Amino acid sequence: QTFCKRCGQPFVCGVVAGQAHCWCFDLPHRPLREAGGRDDSAGCYCPACLDKLVAEVAANFRNS
C-alpha cells in the first residue's frame, strides 16, 4: 500500500504493488513542483491529488 505524499491517503501504486504498469503511466508526463519549492521528484501522489496538482501547475503557468 502506498500513501499519497500530499494528502497522506492510501492508494494503489502499480509499481509498488509489483505490477509492470501503474495508472499514472497513462497520464502525460509533466515535471511538477509544489508551491514552496519542494522537490517532488520522489514519492507518489494519489489520483485525486495528482489531478489537482496538474491543474494548479497549469494555472500557474498560464498566469505567469
mmCIF file of C-alpha atoms in Angstrom:
data_model
loop_
_atom_site.group_PDB
_atom_site.id
_atom_site.type_symbol
_atom_site.label_atom_id
_atom_site.label_comp_id
_atom_site.label_asym_id
_atom_site.label_seq_id
_atom_site.Cartn_x
_atom_site.Cartn_y
_atom_site.Cartn_z
ATOM 1 C CA GLN A 1 0.000 0.000 0.000
ATOM 2 C CA THR A 2 1.248 3.462 -0.894
ATOM 3 C CA PHE A 3 0.391 6.702 0.870
ATOM 4 C CA CYS A 4 -0.010 9.957 -1.037
ATOM 5 C CA LYS A 5 2.835 12.316 -0.247
ATOM 6 C CA ARG A 6 0.449 15.265 -0.426
ATOM 7 C CA CYS A 7 -2.679 14.195 1.497
ATOM 8 C CA GLY A 8 -1.488 11.016 3.215
ATOM 9 C CA GLN A 9 -4.360 8.877 1.960
ATOM 10 C CA PRO A 10 -3.620 5.271 0.932
ATOM 11 C CA PHE A 11 -3.878 4.262 -2.718
ATOM 12 C CA VAL A 12 -2.554 1.567 -5.049
ATOM 13 C CA CYS A 13 0.656 2.315 -6.924
ATOM 14 C CA GLY A 14 1.114 -0.338 -9.590
ATOM 15 C CA VAL A 15 4.905 -0.212 -9.383
ATOM 16 C CA VAL A 16 4.959 -0.596 -5.602
ATOM 17 C CA ALA A 17 2.429 -3.428 -5.949
ATOM 18 C CA GLY A 18 4.846 -5.236 -8.285
ATOM 19 C CA GLN A 19 2.919 -4.593 -11.488
ATOM 20 C CA ALA A 20 4.627 -3.613 -14.735
ATOM 21 C CA HIS A 21 2.157 -0.752 -15.238
ATOM 22 C CA CYS A 22 0.655 1.920 -12.990
ATOM 23 C CA TRP A 23 -2.380 4.144 -13.607
ATOM 24 C CA CYS A 24 -0.138 7.223 -13.689
ATOM 25 C CA PHE A 25 1.806 5.852 -16.698
ATOM 26 C CA ASP A 26 -1.243 6.699 -18.836
ATOM 27 C CA LEU A 27 -1.030 10.397 -17.958
ATOM 28 C CA PRO A 28 1.074 12.913 -19.899
ATOM 29 C CA HIS A 29 4.476 13.371 -18.275
ATOM 30 C CA ARG A 30 4.944 16.796 -16.703
ATOM 31 C CA PRO A 31 7.610 17.927 -14.286
ATOM 32 C CA LEU A 32 5.850 19.058 -11.123
ATOM 33 C CA ARG A 33 6.949 21.190 -8.233
ATOM 34 C CA GLU A 34 4.551 22.171 -5.487
ATOM 35 C CA ALA A 35 4.378 25.648 -4.044
ATOM 36 C CA GLY A 36 7.104 26.332 -1.544
ATOM 37 C CA GLY A 37 9.905 24.993 -3.710
ATOM 38 C CA ARG A 38 9.756 21.401 -2.531
ATOM 39 C CA ASP A 39 11.421 18.886 -4.806
ATOM 40 C CA ASP A 40 8.717 16.488 -5.948
ATOM 41 C CA SER A 41 10.931 14.033 -7.785
ATOM 42 C CA ALA A 42 10.396 11.262 -5.220
ATOM 43 C CA GLY A 43 7.195 9.682 -3.976
ATOM 44 C CA CYS A 44 3.733 9.252 -5.396
ATOM 45 C CA TYR A 45 0.511 11.198 -5.441
ATOM 46 C CA CYS A 46 -2.939 9.637 -5.277
ATOM 47 C CA PRO A 47 -5.081 10.140 -8.399
ATOM 48 C CA ALA A 48 -7.076 12.995 -6.813
ATOM 49 C CA CYS A 49 -4.011 14.930 -5.654
ATOM 50 C CA LEU A 50 -2.177 14.417 -8.926
ATOM 51 C CA ASP A 51 -5.180 15.808 -10.824
ATOM 52 C CA LYS A 52 -5.279 18.828 -8.504
ATOM 53 C CA LEU A 53 -1.527 19.405 -8.739
ATOM 54 C CA VAL A 54 -1.514 19.241 -12.545
ATOM 55 C CA ALA A 55 -4.379 21.782 -12.612
ATOM 56 C CA GLU A 56 -2.515 24.084 -10.186
ATOM 57 C CA VAL A 57 0.697 23.912 -12.208
ATOM 58 C CA ALA A 58 -1.215 24.617 -15.440
ATOM 59 C CA ALA A 59 -2.987 27.599 -13.851
ATOM 60 C CA ASN A 60 0.316 28.990 -12.545
ATOM 61 C CA PHE A 61 1.895 28.574 -15.971
ATOM 62 C CA ARG A 62 -0.987 30.411 -17.653
ATOM 63 C CA ASN A 63 -0.782 33.236 -15.085
ATOM 64 C CA SER A 64 2.975 33.766 -15.389
#
